[in-house]
C-alpha positions as CSV (number, residue, x, y, z in Angstrom):
1,M,-19.3,14.3,-2.7
2,T,-21.7,14.1,0.3
3,S,-20.2,15.4,3.5
4,I,-19.8,13.2,6.6
5,T,-20.1,15.0,9.9
6,Q,-17.2,14.2,12.2
7,T,-18.2,13.2,15.7
8,T,-15.9,14.6,18.4
9,P,-14.4,11.6,20.2
10,S,-14.8,11.4,24.0
11,A,-11.7,11.6,26.2
12,S,-12.0,7.8,26.9
13,S,-11.8,7.0,23.2
14,A,-9.0,9.3,22.1
15,L,-5.6,7.6,21.7
16,T,-2.2,9.1,22.3
17,A,-1.5,10.6,18.9
18,S,-0.9,13.7,17.0
19,S,-4.2,15.6,16.5
20,G,-3.9,15.3,12.8
21,D,-3.4,11.5,12.6
22,A,-6.0,9.6,10.5
23,I,-4.7,6.2,11.7
24,V,-2.7,5.3,14.7
25,F,-1.5,1.7,15.5
26,E,0.0,1.4,19.0
27,H,1.9,-1.8,19.7
28,V,-0.8,-3.9,18.0
29,V,-0.6,-7.7,18.3
30,K,-2.8,-10.0,16.3
31,T,-2.7,-13.8,16.3
32,F,-4.7,-16.4,14.5
33,S,-5.3,-20.0,15.7
34,K,-5.8,-23.1,13.7
35,G,-6.2,-26.1,16.0
36,S,-3.3,-26.0,18.4
37,A,-1.2,-23.9,16.1
38,R,-0.9,-20.1,16.6
39,R,0.3,-17.7,13.9
40,H,1.5,-14.2,14.9
41,A,0.3,-12.0,12.1
42,L,1.3,-8.7,13.9
43,Q,3.8,-8.5,16.7
44,G,3.7,-5.0,18.3
45,L,3.1,-3.0,15.1
46,S,3.1,0.8,15.6
47,F,2.7,3.5,12.9
48,Q,0.7,6.6,12.0
49,A,-0.9,7.8,8.7
50,R,-2.1,11.4,8.1
51,P,-4.7,13.0,5.9
52,G,-3.8,14.4,2.5
53,R,-1.1,11.9,1.8
54,V,-0.6,8.3,0.7
55,T,0.9,5.9,3.2
56,G,2.3,2.8,1.6
57,L,2.5,-0.6,3.3
58,V,5.3,-2.7,1.8
59,G,6.5,-6.1,2.7
60,P,6.8,-9.7,1.5
61,D,3.9,-12.1,1.5
62,G,3.0,-12.9,5.1
63,A,4.3,-9.6,6.4
64,G,0.9,-8.6,7.9
65,K,-0.3,-6.1,5.3
66,T,-3.8,-7.5,4.9
67,T,-4.2,-8.1,8.6
68,T,-3.3,-4.4,9.1
69,M,-5.8,-3.3,6.6
70,R,-8.6,-5.4,8.2
71,L,-7.8,-4.0,11.6
72,A,-7.9,-0.5,10.3
73,A,-11.3,-1.3,8.6
74,G,-12.7,-2.5,11.9
75,L,-13.1,-6.1,10.6
76,L,-10.7,-7.5,13.2
77,R,-10.0,-6.6,16.8
78,P,-6.4,-6.4,18.1
79,D,-5.4,-8.9,20.7
80,E,-3.2,-6.3,22.3
81,G,-2.5,-2.7,21.6
82,R,-4.8,-0.1,20.2
83,V,-6.0,1.2,16.8
84,A,-7.5,4.6,16.3
85,I,-9.3,6.2,13.3
86,F,-9.3,10.0,13.6
87,G,-9.0,9.6,17.4
88,L,-11.8,7.0,17.6
89,D,-11.0,3.7,19.3
90,S,-11.6,1.0,16.7
91,V,-13.2,-1.3,19.4
92,R,-15.0,1.0,21.8
93,D,-16.2,3.4,19.0
94,A,-16.3,0.9,16.2
95,D,-19.5,2.1,14.5
96,R,-18.4,5.8,14.4
97,A,-14.9,4.8,13.2
98,K,-16.3,2.6,10.4
99,R,-18.4,5.4,9.0
100,L,-15.2,7.3,8.2
101,V,-13.6,4.4,6.3
102,A,-13.8,2.8,2.9
103,Y,-12.1,-0.5,2.5
104,M,-11.2,-2.0,-0.9
105,P,-9.9,-5.5,-0.4
106,Q,-8.0,-7.6,-2.9
107,R,-11.2,-9.2,-4.0
108,F,-13.8,-6.5,-4.0
109,G,-17.4,-7.6,-4.2
110,L,-18.5,-6.4,-7.6
111,Y,-21.6,-8.0,-9.0
112,E,-20.4,-9.4,-12.3
113,D,-24.0,-9.9,-13.7
114,L,-24.8,-6.2,-13.2
115,T,-23.6,-3.4,-15.4
116,V,-21.2,-0.6,-14.3
117,A,-24.2,1.7,-13.7
118,E,-26.1,-0.9,-11.8
119,N,-23.1,-1.7,-9.5
120,L,-22.8,2.0,-8.7
121,A,-26.5,2.3,-8.0
122,L,-26.4,-0.8,-5.7
123,Y,-23.5,0.5,-3.7
124,A,-25.1,3.9,-3.5
125,D,-28.2,2.2,-2.0
126,L,-26.0,0.3,0.5
127,H,-24.4,3.6,1.6
128,G,-27.7,5.4,1.8
129,L,-26.7,8.0,-0.7
130,P,-29.7,10.4,-1.4
131,S,-31.1,10.2,-5.0
132,S,-30.5,13.9,-5.5
133,Q,-26.7,13.5,-5.0
134,R,-26.2,10.4,-7.2
135,R,-26.1,11.8,-10.7
136,P,-23.4,14.4,-10.2
137,L,-21.3,12.0,-8.1
138,F,-21.7,9.2,-10.6
139,D,-20.7,11.5,-13.4
140,E,-17.7,12.7,-11.5
141,L,-16.5,9.2,-10.7
142,L,-17.2,7.8,-14.2
143,T,-15.3,10.7,-15.8
144,T,-12.3,10.4,-13.4
145,T,-12.0,6.7,-13.9
146,G,-12.6,6.7,-17.6
147,L,-15.6,4.4,-17.2
148,A,-18.2,6.8,-18.7
149,P,-18.3,5.0,-22.1
150,F,-18.9,1.6,-20.4
151,T,-21.8,2.2,-18.1
152,S,-24.0,-0.4,-19.8
153,R,-21.3,-3.1,-19.8
154,L,-21.5,-6.0,-17.4
155,A,-18.9,-5.8,-14.7
156,G,-17.9,-9.4,-15.5
157,R,-17.0,-8.3,-19.0
158,L,-14.6,-5.6,-17.9
159,S,-10.8,-6.0,-18.0
160,G,-9.1,-6.5,-14.7
161,G,-7.9,-2.9,-14.6
162,M,-11.4,-1.5,-15.4
163,Q,-12.9,-3.8,-12.7
164,Q,-10.5,-2.2,-10.2
165,K,-11.5,1.3,-11.3
166,L,-15.2,0.3,-10.8
167,A,-14.4,-1.1,-7.3
168,L,-12.6,2.1,-6.4
169,S,-15.5,4.2,-7.6
170,C,-17.9,2.1,-5.5
171,S,-15.6,2.5,-2.5
172,L,-15.6,6.3,-2.9
173,L,-19.4,6.6,-2.8
174,S,-19.4,6.8,1.0
175,D,-17.2,9.9,0.8
176,P,-14.6,8.4,3.2
177,R,-12.0,10.3,5.2
178,L,-9.8,7.2,5.2
179,L,-9.3,5.0,2.1
180,L,-7.9,1.5,2.6
181,L,-6.6,-0.1,-0.6
182,D,-5.2,-3.7,-0.3
183,E,-2.9,-4.3,-3.3
184,P,-5.3,-2.4,-5.7
185,T,-2.9,-2.8,-8.7
186,S,-2.1,-6.5,-8.3
187,G,-2.6,-8.4,-11.5
188,V,-3.6,-5.4,-13.7
189,D,-1.7,-4.1,-16.7
190,P,0.9,-1.3,-16.5
191,A,-1.4,1.3,-18.0
192,S,-4.2,0.5,-15.6
193,R,-1.7,0.6,-12.7
194,R,-0.8,4.2,-13.7
195,D,-4.4,5.1,-14.0
196,L,-5.4,3.8,-10.6
197,W,-2.5,5.7,-9.0
198,R,-3.5,8.9,-10.8
199,I,-7.1,8.5,-9.5
200,V,-6.0,7.7,-5.9
201,L,-3.6,10.7,-5.8
202,N,-6.2,13.0,-7.3
203,V,-8.7,12.0,-4.5
204,V,-6.1,12.3,-1.8
205,R,-4.9,15.7,-2.9
206,R,-8.3,17.3,-3.7
207,R,-10.3,15.9,-0.8
208,N,-7.6,15.7,1.8
209,V,-8.3,12.0,2.2
210,A,-5.9,9.7,4.0
211,A,-5.0,6.7,1.9
212,L,-3.3,3.5,3.2
213,V,-2.2,1.4,0.2
214,S,-0.5,-1.9,0.4
215,T,1.6,-3.1,-2.5
216,V,4.0,-5.8,-3.6
217,Y,5.4,-3.5,-6.4
218,M,8.5,-1.8,-5.2
219,D,8.4,0.9,-7.8
220,E,5.0,2.0,-6.5
221,T,6.5,3.2,-3.3
222,Q,7.9,6.2,-5.2
223,R,4.3,7.4,-5.5
224,C,3.7,7.3,-1.8
225,D,4.3,10.2,0.6
226,H,5.2,7.9,3.5
227,V,6.2,4.2,3.5
228,V,5.9,1.6,6.3
229,M,8.1,-1.4,5.7
230,L,6.7,-4.6,7.3
231,R,8.3,-7.9,8.0
232,Q,6.8,-10.7,10.1
233,G,4.3,-8.4,11.6
234,R,6.7,-5.7,12.6
235,A,7.6,-2.3,11.2
236,L,11.3,-2.4,10.1
237,D,11.3,1.3,9.3
238,A,9.0,4.1,8.2
239,G,9.5,7.4,6.5
240,P,9.4,9.1,3.1
241,P,10.7,7.0,0.1
242,E,13.7,9.3,-0.2
243,Q,14.8,8.3,3.4
244,F,15.0,4.7,2.3
245,L,16.9,5.5,-0.8
246,Q,19.4,7.5,1.2
247,R,20.2,4.5,3.3
248,V,21.8,2.7,0.3
249,Q,23.3,5.7,-1.4
250,G,26.8,4.9,-2.6
251,R,26.2,1.2,-2.0
252,C,24.6,0.2,-5.3
253,F,26.6,-0.8,-8.4
254,L,26.0,-2.3,-11.8
255,I,28.6,-4.6,-13.3
256,P,28.1,-4.8,-17.1
257,A,28.0,-8.3,-18.6
258,H,26.7,-10.0,-21.7
259,S,23.9,-12.6,-21.3
260,E,26.3,-15.6,-21.3
261,Q,28.5,-13.9,-18.7
262,R,26.0,-12.7,-16.2
263,R,25.5,-15.9,-14.3
264,T,29.2,-16.4,-13.9
265,V,29.7,-12.8,-12.7
266,Q,26.7,-13.2,-10.3
267,L,28.1,-16.4,-8.7
268,H,31.5,-14.8,-8.2
269,V,30.2,-11.5,-6.8
270,S,27.7,-13.2,-4.4
271,T,30.6,-14.8,-2.6
272,L,32.3,-11.5,-1.8
273,P,32.0,-10.3,1.8
274,G,29.5,-7.5,2.4
275,V,27.4,-8.3,-0.7
276,V,23.7,-8.0,0.3
277,D,22.1,-8.7,-3.1
278,A,23.3,-9.5,-6.6
279,P,20.3,-9.8,-8.9
280,L,20.6,-10.3,-12.7
281,Q,19.6,-7.5,-15.0
282,A,19.3,-7.3,-18.7
283,N,22.6,-5.5,-19.1
284,G,24.6,-7.0,-16.2
285,V,24.5,-7.7,-12.5
286,R,23.3,-5.2,-9.9
287,V,25.2,-5.3,-6.6
288,V,24.0,-3.9,-3.2
289,L,26.6,-3.7,-0.5
290,S,26.2,-3.6,3.3
291,P,27.5,-0.5,5.1
292,D,30.5,-2.4,6.4
293,A,31.5,-4.0,3.1
294,P,35.3,-4.2,3.1
295,P,37.4,-2.2,0.6
296,E,38.5,-5.4,-1.1
297,T,34.9,-6.0,-2.2
298,R,34.6,-2.6,-3.7
299,S,37.9,-3.2,-5.5
300,A,36.6,-6.5,-6.9
301,I,33.5,-4.7,-8.2
302,A,35.7,-2.0,-9.8
303,S,37.9,-4.7,-11.4
304,H,34.7,-5.9,-13.2
305,N,34.1,-2.4,-14.5
306,G,31.3,-2.0,-11.9
307,A,30.0,1.6,-11.5
308,A,27.8,3.2,-8.9
309,V,24.1,3.6,-9.9
310,T,21.1,5.4,-8.5
311,P,19.5,3.4,-5.7
312,R,16.0,1.9,-6.1
313,F,13.5,1.2,-3.4
314,E,14.0,-2.5,-3.9
315,D,17.7,-2.1,-3.0
316,A,16.7,-0.5,0.3
317,F,14.0,-3.1,0.9
318,I,16.5,-6.0,0.5
319,D,19.1,-4.2,2.6
320,L,16.6,-3.9,5.5
321,L,15.4,-7.5,5.4
């Protein structure tokens, strides 16, 4: 891909951060007003993301994921706190910071009446990509995404997964150092989800790109190198996925039950002290306990033939909420 020359930030624009950080949020506050009502989207959010790894943003609807993405992309300004992109202040050095970033929102602006090839050419024009560099770059992206056989197909006639692959290809034309992906796999089929993650991980590893990816799919956090868990505009916790799983190690159980018994078992287990969650599963009821669950609760689970199971990220997510 074309290279982007990094501009050395001035002392006034450099934020307090590790020299290797791609993104730094420092106590960021963002509010939105509608009439007399004010909504706090972010309430003192702080986190970092580094090059060469995928940082996942996880949280329920309204947690602040999209607001975080738009702040990192330079589309919003923080009301309080600071945002830095490779040491560049997102407000004072906005133009230079934006040149390092590619942002793929939930509704990327593909032109549905243009073909795959025409969309790539249009975005290459928008990014000022020299003609001499287009063919090898287009070929690389089309091969990586599997879109090579579909260059003459209208974007509007692509499946949802293929449209996301095209959107990602268009985003990568600027050769970004920071890739912002807002729920890129939402609404696509499982095979396309796997393909999109394969492409993202390939770009991150081979080009040492920093990727910030928001997701509502708990299983996708296992693909991230680092996870920031959001709730109501705050970071509940941050770390590698394994760190979250270790939190609930030894506190997750499965009580086997037939379909007609599951609801009864669930209702009973949910009333036990120290039970954080008791979702239904195809083969029984999964139970997550709090750290201070009394021995009587564990005994009750054992009396239902409950056995310890490997934690999932969803268990840790519910435990933290």
